[in-house]
Amino acid sequence: MKISLKWLRELCPVTLSDDEIARMLTSIGLEVEGSEKRGIGPGVVAARVVTRTPIAGSDHLSLCQVDDGAGTHQVVCGAPNYAAGDIVPMARPGAKLPDGTEIRRAKVRGVESEGMLCSPRELGLSDDHSGLLILSRDVPLGKPLDELLGLPDTILEVNVTPNRPDALSHVGIARELSAISGVPVRIPEARQAGKGELPARIDVDDAERCPRYFARVIEGVHIGPSPLHVQERLRACGVRPISNVVDATNLALLELGHPLHGFDLDQLAGRRILVRRAREGEPMTTLDGKERTLSEDDLVIADGEKPVALAGVMGGLTSEVGDRTTRILLESAMFDPAGVRRTSRRHGLHTEASHRFERGMDERGAEHAANRCAELIVQLAGGRLLPGAIDVYPAPRGPVKVMVRPGRVSAVLGVAVGEAEVDRWLRALQLVPVGDGRWSVPSWRRDLTREIDCIEEIARLRGYDTIPVKLHPAGVGETAAISPQTRVTAQARTALSAHGFDEAVNYSFLAEKDLAVVSPRKPVRLANPLTSEQGAMRTTLLAGLLRNVGHNLAHGVHDVKLYELGRVYLPEPDARHPSGELAWPVHEPRRLGLALTGARRAKSWSGGGDAADYYDLKGAIEDVLEAMGITDPRFQPGPHAALHPASASLLIVAGQPAGYLGQAHPVVTAHFEVPAETYLAELDWEALLDHSVALKQLRGVPRFPAVARDLAFVVDARVPAEKLLEEIRAADERKLLERVTLFDVYRGSPVPEGRKSVAFGLSLRAADRTLTDAEADALCGAIRDRLKARVGAEIRA
Amino acid sequence: MIDRIDALLAEARQELSGARDEQQIEAARVKYLGKSGSLSGLRKSLGSVPAAERPRLGKLVTDAIAQFETLLEEARQSIGRREMDKELNREKLDVTLPGRTRRRGHRHPVSQAMDDIVGIFARLGFHVADGPEIEWDLYNFEMLGFPPDHPARDMQDTFFLDPGSQPPPPPGSPPTKGAMQQLLLRTHTSPVQVRAMLAQKPPIRIICPGKVYRSDSDPTHTPMFHQVECLHVEEGISMAHMRGTLDAFAKAFFGPTIQTRLRPSYFPFTEPSAEVDISHPLCGGKGCKLCKGSGWLEVLGAGMVNPDVLAGVGYDPERITGYAFGAGIDRLAMLRHDLDDLRTLFENDVRFLEQL
């Protein structure tokens, strides 16, 4: 909301500086978001064109003799729209225009020019640059333009929160300024309508949607432009001047906050108004020239035949006030906020009127607004205000009464607030005590219906900075324990960092086509995404991570290791949360996603630069699991839509699948434009947490020495390493094997075609004694025998 | 004889300290302790001293020999060390060659800030609560004082879900009891307030960090961002406690010199409501370009829980009061890293992340 400080000072004559006013308003919840100075400066004055002579050799320039009251000057001017005798703005040499242009004596076409005649745009008044601003003939010569326009002024941009429709006007802000400064507010008076029969009929069909309809009639108006200072005031507040009658309704709106509408009474069929619901599909053309199809939920102002306005939103074209209008029916009504909002949204029409009605207007104030506006119309457009009004107001609202207990005020604010102080602030807001601690609320404060509403008023006026700072005892003694989840998550993140993975955070929504390439699941879709690239809720973290790999590659970063820990959104029942009212609408499990491409280690003088592969990814995952205290994870081949069949594999934790990993499928790498050697994993974080151990049990180190043995076997190349490890462990009946390290895999001569050599380092230890060589030999023998029997292993020397 | 012992020892010390190699040491040993060595000679000459003197002088001689042997040992070690030093100094590394590093991974600034916040609130007695990001209108808006067709809904541009892609509502959930079926992406973490209060009785002290969504995109707004919700509800809670918690949080997160300031504002689910500013960490509240000269930055919204919200979850607002606030984590993270374009946070460009 734009507020003219000059206007505000007329309504509440404080002696504060502009900055002080802005600070004060902000401190009571009317946040001033910016300010703009308006003014032309003293060097631009009214002057009469005495003569206008075309300059030879130019098709548009004229040499003018101009009288600015102090003398005659010669000025060269190229505008087309003036004649000798016109009064126009002249910028004297030395004047500085609002756009920064400095006016100097200059030679134009060899002719001396002692100033400049100005268009509205050059004065910063509007965008009109079609010709000079022509002033009224009665303007005294030499009068500064600023004086004519009511400038200089400062315009504040005030952010009015949705609960304060009463503050959407200059009077509204003036009331607030008055409450905090103590300077009484001066609201312009308006005479009551009195008694009289009006030449119109008004009926309201839907009193729920239109609790009050108040109207007055003005006859004999002359439509024309408003005086310059009125136009300037409207423009400064962001409203385009149109004609004197429309400008008067807008002026009243900006002053009092109540939306008003003037109809051309003679264009209303049957000179009647009917406030009713629209018929489904009924057509209507609004003032903006748009043909609209109405719904039964739209409230309209109709005349004897058809809708002439969308109630509380916008007038219609047929009854618009035009050049030939002489009789005005002035509407000042109250419409149901929710209804106006529905209509406004349905038709995509957000107007000054709908903005206020959907927040709730003061139905008692509607009368004063109409009376004030009617007087403004007569002031600006002439004519005669007919005595009397039509007031359809079947159920007048009584004032709201609220109990305010000083004890409660103190308890909520945490500081002692006595009766006298409660009294002072509520009176400042024009609440009236009605006895027993109860207060009558002024009709414009529709937001004050409960004690807590008044407590907030007291708090904001006495200042939030007067509330003390107290730390609750919970902040002193009862610290919350570190949860196991927090601890395990931190441990996993440390492992990921150690493996060089950077953490990514992606949007939860992305293009459905990206998801489809890596997951067969149907996603939940957004009804109103910003772009189709953000239209589907992710069902996997892989698509986002692949996009990240692509982004980095496109920016010349080839070695990428990323992880993301976040939710996916699956349109299916969620068993992890209680059913009933606390249910989660869709399943939102957390996942750990990894993506890896490029060098295992950066190339340097000492090596590095080798491409990372499946085992780098798997090793990182193994370390993460180890950090989380997950014992005995297993990996086994298993297909996945996003993964290359050669390495697609499942992670098994406690016998259940808990994720998958492998090289990206060629179709996937092609779609996301990433290298073929891109490796992906996505783990079920909820399952990992379920099997994690936050605080591990620790044991002392062994007291007896270990015995080391190496064993190498030649087996069929298709035998998986895990099978060999299983058999080795199975052979260890006396549980002497402390650790088995697979340290070499070799294929090629002299190992026969189709077979491979696999070498293991064994560490043997007994907890209670030093092992003898004989015991170690016996175990190695047992292992050899078992592998020979079970997998046809030959022993290598 | 005593003089003779001292003189011999002094002479031997002199000789050994000048020894360059093993031969010279051996020569000294022979000279003093050999068959005809001078110290050996002293021992032999003990026979010629009076018997009464013999034990005393005998001990002196034995000590002198022991001392000489120590000197001998020291001289040997010193030569060994010298030879070792010579050996070790033969070749040197180029210590200016870069070290063999393993590139560490980097945390995301938002998740790092989130962890810090959770830690700070844990010390203030707050537990972490969780809630869905895909939420019913009822919890995101209605029970927080945003009835349908209320202009306050304009404060939060909302993403709605396509009803055709929604799963059926779970048994006993609000839509099956007649509430609006419409699902949306939560626009704030505040629905967790409602869920927490429906789930348990006061006292409640929770925070909820998480993702929230609004359909808005420019350098200072991304359609997804992170908030942390704080809710403290029990008997006897006042706005002064709210200030206490806010102040403690701001100082823990930004540093002990940070000041907080409250300005009246409006949120449908709190009353009184406040915008909370902190003194700008960069300019120390003096005013600079980033804070538009004011010295203050708006970082969160706060307020006393609206009695209607408390009544809506079955609490008695006369007895139970509380405060709540919600802060944008991304903005807090940006502030402490001096970053100005929010969108950078979600590009996941390695060159950005590895600065952390």
mmCIF file of N, CA and C in Angstrom, chain A residues 116-211:
data_model
loop_
_atom_site.group_PDB
_atom_site.id
_atom_site.type_symbol
_atom_site.label_atom_id
_atom_site.label_comp_id
_atom_site.label_asym_id
_atom_site.label_seq_id
_atom_site.Cartn_x
_atom_site.Cartn_y
_atom_site.Cartn_z
ATOM 1 N N MET A 116 13.364 25.264 -21.164
ATOM 2 C CA MET A 116 12.690 24.183 -21.884
ATOM 3 C C MET A 116 11.238 24.139 -21.467
ATOM 4 N N LEU A 117 10.350 23.936 -22.454
ATOM 5 C CA LEU A 117 8.943 23.693 -22.145
ATOM 6 C C LEU A 117 8.778 22.164 -22.006
ATOM 7 N N CYS A 118 7.928 21.732 -21.029
ATOM 8 C CA CYS A 118 8.002 20.317 -20.628
ATOM 9 C C CYS A 118 6.714 19.541 -20.884
ATOM 10 N N SER A 119 6.915 18.254 -21.183
ATOM 11 C CA SER A 119 5.811 17.303 -21.307
ATOM 12 C C SER A 119 5.593 16.653 -19.938
ATOM 13 N N PRO A 120 4.442 15.965 -19.740
ATOM 14 C CA PRO A 120 4.220 15.281 -18.443
ATOM 15 C C PRO A 120 5.342 14.296 -18.125
ATOM 16 N N ARG A 121 5.839 13.583 -19.164
ATOM 17 C CA ARG A 121 6.881 12.593 -18.878
ATOM 18 C C ARG A 121 8.163 13.265 -18.384
ATOM 19 N N GLU A 122 8.487 14.414 -19.007
ATOM 20 C CA GLU A 122 9.722 15.096 -18.596
ATOM 21 C C GLU A 122 9.646 15.585 -17.154
ATOM 22 N N LEU A 123 8.397 15.765 -16.665
ATOM 23 C CA LEU A 123 8.229 16.206 -15.276
ATOM 24 C C LEU A 123 8.068 15.017 -14.319
ATOM 25 N N GLY A 124 8.137 13.797 -14.891
ATOM 26 C CA GLY A 124 8.006 12.611 -14.041
ATOM 27 C C GLY A 124 6.579 12.381 -13.590
ATOM 28 N N LEU A 125 5.605 12.955 -14.314
ATOM 29 C CA LEU A 125 4.218 12.828 -13.867
ATOM 30 C C LEU A 125 3.547 11.591 -14.453
ATOM 31 N N SER A 126 3.826 11.295 -15.708
ATOM 32 C CA SER A 126 3.252 10.105 -16.331
ATOM 33 C C SER A 126 4.117 9.730 -17.513
ATOM 34 N N ASP A 127 3.663 8.768 -18.296
ATOM 35 C CA ASP A 127 4.439 8.334 -19.454
ATOM 36 C C ASP A 127 4.124 9.153 -20.698
ATOM 37 N N ASP A 128 3.206 10.135 -20.551
ATOM 38 C CA ASP A 128 2.754 10.888 -21.718
ATOM 39 C C ASP A 128 3.855 11.820 -22.222
ATOM 40 N N HIS A 129 4.271 11.597 -23.467
ATOM 41 C CA HIS A 129 5.303 12.439 -24.053
ATOM 42 C C HIS A 129 4.844 12.920 -25.431
ATOM 43 N N SER A 130 3.472 12.983 -25.618
ATOM 44 C CA SER A 130 2.963 13.331 -26.941
ATOM 45 C C SER A 130 2.992 14.845 -27.168
ATOM 46 N N GLY A 131 3.141 15.603 -26.076
ATOM 47 C CA GLY A 131 3.181 17.047 -26.234
ATOM 48 C C GLY A 131 3.392 17.701 -24.882
ATOM 49 N N LEU A 132 3.284 19.028 -24.871
ATOM 50 C CA LEU A 132 3.487 19.746 -23.604
ATOM 51 C C LEU A 132 2.331 19.493 -22.655
ATOM 52 N N LEU A 133 2.600 19.623 -21.374
ATOM 53 C CA LEU A 133 1.537 19.606 -20.377
ATOM 54 C C LEU A 133 0.864 20.983 -20.455
ATOM 55 N N ILE A 134 -0.417 21.016 -20.832
ATOM 56 C CA ILE A 134 -1.116 22.295 -20.945
ATOM 57 C C ILE A 134 -1.824 22.570 -19.621
ATOM 58 N N LEU A 135 -1.484 23.708 -19.027
ATOM 59 C CA LEU A 135 -2.057 24.048 -17.717
ATOM 60 C C LEU A 135 -3.300 24.917 -17.915
ATOM 61 N N SER A 136 -4.093 25.012 -16.861
ATOM 62 C CA SER A 136 -5.310 25.809 -16.914
ATOM 63 C C SER A 136 -4.941 27.291 -17.108
ATOM 64 N N ARG A 137 -5.831 28.034 -17.827
ATOM 65 C CA ARG A 137 -5.535 29.435 -18.162
ATOM 66 C C ARG A 137 -5.459 30.353 -16.940
ATOM 67 N N ASP A 138 -6.063 29.879 -15.798
ATOM 68 C CA ASP A 138 -6.076 30.783 -14.636
ATOM 69 C C ASP A 138 -4.871 30.598 -13.716
ATOM 70 N N VAL A 139 -3.930 29.761 -14.117
ATOM 71 C CA VAL A 139 -2.753 29.559 -13.258
ATOM 72 C C VAL A 139 -1.871 30.816 -13.302
ATOM 73 N N PRO A 140 -1.515 31.388 -12.147
ATOM 74 C CA PRO A 140 -0.664 32.583 -12.134
ATOM 75 C C PRO A 140 0.702 32.293 -12.746
ATOM 76 N N LEU A 141 1.220 33.197 -13.564
ATOM 77 C CA LEU A 141 2.525 33.005 -14.184
ATOM 78 C C LEU A 141 3.614 33.009 -13.111
ATOM 79 N N GLY A 142 4.593 32.146 -13.315
ATOM 80 C CA GLY A 142 5.708 32.085 -12.369
ATOM 81 C C GLY A 142 5.457 31.144 -11.197
ATOM 82 N N LYS A 143 4.244 30.564 -11.119
ATOM 83 C CA LYS A 143 3.952 29.669 -9.996
ATOM 84 C C LYS A 143 4.709 28.359 -10.193
ATOM 85 N N PRO A 144 5.471 27.937 -9.191
ATOM 86 C CA PRO A 144 6.205 26.671 -9.324
ATOM 87 C C PRO A 144 5.233 25.504 -9.532
ATOM 88 N N LEU A 145 5.571 24.578 -10.443
ATOM 89 C CA LEU A 145 4.721 23.417 -10.719
ATOM 90 C C LEU A 145 4.476 22.594 -9.459
ATOM 91 N N ASP A 146 5.510 22.476 -8.611
ATOM 92 C CA ASP A 146 5.361 21.707 -7.378
ATOM 93 C C ASP A 146 4.161 22.196 -6.586
ATOM 94 N N GLU A 147 3.979 23.543 -6.549
ATOM 95 C CA GLU A 147 2.866 24.082 -5.785
ATOM 96 C C GLU A 147 1.532 23.680 -6.385
ATOM 97 N N LEU A 148 1.487 23.690 -7.712
ATOM 98 C CA LEU A 148 0.251 23.299 -8.399
ATOM 99 C C LEU A 148 -0.111 21.842 -8.137
ATOM 100 N N LEU A 149 0.924 20.998 -8.011
ATOM 101 C CA LEU A 149 0.720 19.549 -7.904
ATOM 102 C C LEU A 149 0.669 19.065 -6.461
ATOM 103 N N GLY A 150 0.892 19.963 -5.521
ATOM 104 C CA GLY A 150 0.914 19.527 -4.132
ATOM 105 C C GLY A 150 2.199 18.784 -3.795
ATOM 106 N N LEU A 151 3.277 19.153 -4.396
ATOM 107 C CA LEU A 151 4.569 18.501 -4.151
ATOM 108 C C LEU A 151 5.495 19.484 -3.434
ATOM 109 N N PRO A 152 6.603 19.066 -2.892
ATOM 110 C CA PRO A 152 7.125 17.697 -2.890
ATOM 111 C C PRO A 152 6.413 16.821 -1.861
ATOM 112 N N ASP A 153 6.566 15.524 -2.081
ATOM 113 C CA ASP A 153 5.932 14.567 -1.190
ATOM 114 C C ASP A 153 6.862 13.356 -1.059
ATOM 115 N N THR A 154 6.640 12.580 0.010
ATOM 116 C CA THR A 154 7.348 11.311 0.153
ATOM 117 C C THR A 154 6.300 10.213 0.193
ATOM 118 N N ILE A 155 6.504 9.177 -0.617
ATOM 119 C CA ILE A 155 5.548 8.072 -0.663
ATOM 120 C C ILE A 155 6.173 6.864 0.023
ATOM 121 N N LEU A 156 5.467 6.324 1.017
ATOM 122 C CA LEU A 156 5.961 5.121 1.701
ATOM 123 C C LEU A 156 5.276 3.890 1.127
ATOM 124 N N GLU A 157 6.038 2.827 0.961
ATOM 125 C CA GLU A 157 5.453 1.540 0.599
ATOM 126 C C GLU A 157 5.271 0.778 1.919
ATOM 127 N N VAL A 158 4.013 0.606 2.311
ATOM 128 C CA VAL A 158 3.735 -0.039 3.603
ATOM 129 C C VAL A 158 3.167 -1.429 3.355
ATOM 130 N N ASN A 159 3.750 -2.426 4.003
ATOM 131 C CA ASN A 159 3.271 -3.802 3.886
ATOM 132 C C ASN A 159 2.189 -4.026 4.942
ATOM 133 N N VAL A 160 0.945 -4.104 4.493
ATOM 134 C CA VAL A 160 -0.165 -4.297 5.428
ATOM 135 C C VAL A 160 -0.524 -5.779 5.438
ATOM 136 N N THR A 161 -0.437 -6.417 6.608
ATOM 137 C CA THR A 161 -0.688 -7.851 6.711
ATOM 138 C C THR A 161 -2.182 -8.142 6.503
ATOM 139 N N PRO A 162 -2.519 -9.389 6.088
ATOM 140 C CA PRO A 162 -3.895 -9.685 5.680
ATOM 141 C C PRO A 162 -4.941 -9.496 6.797
ATOM 142 N N ASN A 163 -4.506 -9.434 8.041
ATOM 143 C CA ASN A 163 -5.475 -9.283 9.135
ATOM 144 C C ASN A 163 -5.872 -7.826 9.357
ATOM 145 N N ARG A 164 -5.277 -6.899 8.612
ATOM 146 C CA ARG A 164 -5.512 -5.484 8.891
ATOM 147 C C ARG A 164 -6.100 -4.716 7.708
ATOM 148 N N PRO A 165 -7.265 -5.143 7.216
ATOM 149 C CA PRO A 165 -7.867 -4.389 6.105
ATOM 150 C C PRO A 165 -8.150 -2.942 6.495
ATOM 151 N N ASP A 166 -8.343 -2.692 7.784
ATOM 152 C CA ASP A 166 -8.627 -1.320 8.223
ATOM 153 C C ASP A 166 -7.454 -0.378 7.955
ATOM 154 N N ALA A 167 -6.251 -0.966 7.759
ATOM 155 C CA ALA A 167 -5.071 -0.115 7.558
ATOM 156 C C ALA A 167 -4.759 0.092 6.079
ATOM 157 N N LEU A 168 -5.669 -0.345 5.213
ATOM 158 C CA LEU A 168 -5.429 -0.190 3.772
ATOM 159 C C LEU A 168 -5.929 1.168 3.274
ATOM 160 N N SER A 169 -5.640 2.217 4.018
ATOM 161 C CA SER A 169 -6.062 3.554 3.609
ATOM 162 C C SER A 169 -5.245 4.582 4.381
ATOM 163 N N HIS A 170 -5.340 5.821 3.930
ATOM 164 C CA HIS A 170 -4.614 6.870 4.635
ATOM 165 C C HIS A 170 -5.213 7.134 6.007
ATOM 166 N N VAL A 171 -6.532 7.086 6.103
ATOM 167 C CA VAL A 171 -7.133 7.264 7.427
ATOM 168 C C VAL A 171 -6.736 6.119 8.353
ATOM 169 N N GLY A 172 -6.715 4.916 7.790
ATOM 170 C CA GLY A 172 -6.346 3.746 8.594
ATOM 171 C C GLY A 172 -4.939 3.882 9.160
ATOM 172 N N ILE A 173 -4.002 4.294 8.310
ATOM 173 C CA ILE A 173 -2.623 4.470 8.778
ATOM 174 C C ILE A 173 -2.566 5.648 9.759
ATOM 175 N N ALA A 174 -3.380 6.678 9.482
ATOM 176 C CA ALA A 174 -3.383 7.840 10.375
ATOM 177 C C ALA A 174 -3.862 7.448 11.776
ATOM 178 N N ARG A 175 -4.848 6.549 11.842
ATOM 179 C CA ARG A 175 -5.324 6.087 13.151
ATOM 180 C C ARG A 175 -4.201 5.394 13.916
ATOM 181 N N GLU A 176 -3.425 4.614 13.206
ATOM 182 C CA GLU A 176 -2.326 3.898 13.842
ATOM 183 C C GLU A 176 -1.252 4.876 14.314
ATOM 184 N N LEU A 177 -0.953 5.842 13.447
ATOM 185 C CA LEU A 177 0.067 6.832 13.799
ATOM 186 C C LEU A 177 -0.409 7.632 15.010
ATOM 187 N N SER A 178 -1.699 7.897 15.041
ATOM 188 C CA SER A 178 -2.282 8.637 16.155
ATOM 189 C C SER A 178 -2.179 7.822 17.452
ATOM 190 N N ALA A 179 -2.464 6.510 17.349
ATOM 191 C CA ALA A 179 -2.431 5.661 18.547
ATOM 192 C C ALA A 179 -1.040 5.637 19.165
ATOM 193 N N ILE A 180 -0.010 5.640 18.327
ATOM 194 C CA ILE A 180 1.346 5.508 18.856
ATOM 195 C C ILE A 180 1.951 6.867 19.212
ATOM 196 N N SER A 181 1.517 7.936 18.494
ATOM 197 C CA SER A 181 2.126 9.249 18.751
ATOM 198 C C SER A 181 1.295 10.089 19.715
ATOM 199 N N GLY A 182 0.020 9.738 19.874
ATOM 200 C CA GLY A 182 -0.842 10.527 20.757
ATOM 201 C C GLY A 182 -1.428 11.770 20.091
ATOM 202 N N VAL A 183 -1.052 12.014 18.822
ATOM 203 C CA VAL A 183 -1.603 13.178 18.113
ATOM 204 C C VAL A 183 -2.972 12.782 17.541
ATOM 205 N N PRO A 184 -4.059 13.528 17.870
ATOM 206 C CA PRO A 184 -5.389 13.094 17.435
ATOM 207 C C PRO A 184 -5.516 13.078 15.919
ATOM 208 N N VAL A 185 -6.352 12.157 15.431
ATOM 209 C CA VAL A 185 -6.545 12.018 14.005
ATOM 210 C C VAL A 185 -7.680 12.951 13.582
ATOM 211 N N ARG A 186 -7.563 13.542 12.366
ATOM 212 C CA ARG A 186 -8.602 14.449 11.849
ATOM 213 C C ARG A 186 -9.217 13.837 10.609
ATOM 214 N N ILE A 187 -10.370 13.230 10.780
ATOM 215 C CA ILE A 187 -11.009 12.580 9.637
ATOM 216 C C ILE A 187 -11.926 13.585 8.948
ATOM 217 N N PRO A 188 -11.791 13.762 7.624
ATOM 218 C CA PRO A 188 -12.639 14.730 6.926
ATOM 219 C C PRO A 188 -14.116 14.416 7.154
ATOM 220 N N GLU A 189 -14.854 15.437 7.466
ATOM 221 C CA GLU A 189 -16.283 15.273 7.766
ATOM 222 C C GLU A 189 -17.060 15.071 6.470
ATOM 223 N N ALA A 190 -18.258 14.513 6.605
ATOM 224 C CA ALA A 190 -19.188 14.452 5.476
ATOM 225 C C ALA A 190 -20.593 14.541 6.043
ATOM 226 N N ARG A 191 -21.437 15.291 5.338
ATOM 227 C CA ARG A 191 -22.812 15.434 5.843
ATOM 228 C C ARG A 191 -23.576 14.134 5.662
ATOM 229 N N GLN A 192 -24.468 13.848 6.616
ATOM 230 C CA GLN A 192 -25.333 12.675 6.510
ATOM 231 C C GLN A 192 -26.286 12.859 5.317
ATOM 232 N N ALA A 193 -26.824 11.755 4.836
ATOM 233 C CA ALA A 193 -27.640 11.806 3.624
ATOM 234 C C ALA A 193 -28.952 12.543 3.829
ATOM 235 N N GLY A 194 -29.473 12.447 5.009
ATOM 236 C CA GLY A 194 -30.762 13.083 5.260
ATOM 237 C C GLY A 194 -31.892 12.308 4.601
ATOM 238 N N LYS A 195 -33.065 13.005 4.485
ATOM 239 C CA LYS A 195 -34.245 12.315 3.940
ATOM 240 C C LYS A 195 -34.436 12.706 2.480
ATOM 241 N N GLY A 196 -34.926 11.782 1.679
ATOM 242 C CA GLY A 196 -35.204 12.117 0.296
ATOM 243 C C GLY A 196 -35.475 10.865 -0.514
ATOM 244 N N GLU A 197 -36.292 11.016 -1.524
ATOM 245 C CA GLU A 197 -36.643 9.896 -2.407
ATOM 246 C C GLU A 197 -35.638 9.900 -3.553
ATOM 247 N N LEU A 198 -35.042 8.747 -3.872
ATOM 248 C CA LEU A 198 -34.069 8.712 -4.967
ATOM 249 C C LEU A 198 -34.689 8.049 -6.195
ATOM 250 N N PRO A 199 -34.270 8.472 -7.380
ATOM 251 C CA PRO A 199 -34.851 7.934 -8.612
ATOM 252 C C PRO A 199 -34.239 6.584 -8.990
ATOM 253 N N ALA A 200 -34.221 5.639 -8.077
ATOM 254 C CA ALA A 200 -33.658 4.320 -8.351
ATOM 255 C C ALA A 200 -34.260 3.334 -7.365
ATOM 256 N N ARG A 201 -34.168 2.033 -7.735
ATOM 257 C CA ARG A 201 -34.676 1.027 -6.821
ATOM 258 C C ARG A 201 -33.566 -0.004 -6.597
ATOM 259 N N ILE A 202 -33.419 -0.446 -5.337
ATOM 260 C CA ILE A 202 -32.351 -1.416 -5.040
ATOM 261 C C ILE A 202 -32.927 -2.581 -4.254
ATOM 262 N N ASP A 203 -32.632 -3.815 -4.731
ATOM 263 C CA ASP A 203 -33.014 -5.013 -3.993
ATOM 264 C C ASP A 203 -31.795 -5.895 -3.818
ATOM 265 N N VAL A 204 -31.746 -6.561 -2.669
ATOM 266 C CA VAL A 204 -30.655 -7.504 -2.424
ATOM 267 C C VAL A 204 -31.269 -8.884 -2.234
ATOM 268 N N ASP A 205 -30.919 -9.792 -3.143
ATOM 269 C CA ASP A 205 -31.449 -11.149 -3.119
ATOM 270 C C ASP A 205 -30.730 -12.036 -2.118
ATOM 271 N N ASP A 206 -29.422 -11.774 -1.953
ATOM 272 C CA ASP A 206 -28.577 -12.662 -1.144
ATOM 273 C C ASP A 206 -27.915 -11.833 -0.041
ATOM 274 N N ALA A 207 -28.639 -11.710 1.068
ATOM 275 C CA ALA A 207 -28.155 -10.835 2.141
ATOM 276 C C ALA A 207 -26.943 -11.426 2.850
ATOM 277 N N GLU A 208 -26.725 -12.723 2.679
ATOM 278 C CA GLU A 208 -25.559 -13.327 3.319
ATOM 279 C C GLU A 208 -24.281 -12.870 2.596
ATOM 280 N N ARG A 209 -24.366 -12.844 1.277
ATOM 281 C CA ARG A 209 -23.207 -12.429 0.492
ATOM 282 C C ARG A 209 -23.127 -10.903 0.384
ATOM 283 N N CYS A 210 -24.213 -10.206 0.661
ATOM 284 C CA CYS A 210 -24.195 -8.753 0.616
ATOM 285 C C CYS A 210 -24.981 -8.216 1.816
ATOM 286 N N PRO A 211 -24.346 -8.130 2.975
ATOM 287 C CA PRO A 211 -25.063 -7.714 4.190
ATOM 288 C C PRO A 211 -25.547 -6.262 4.132
#
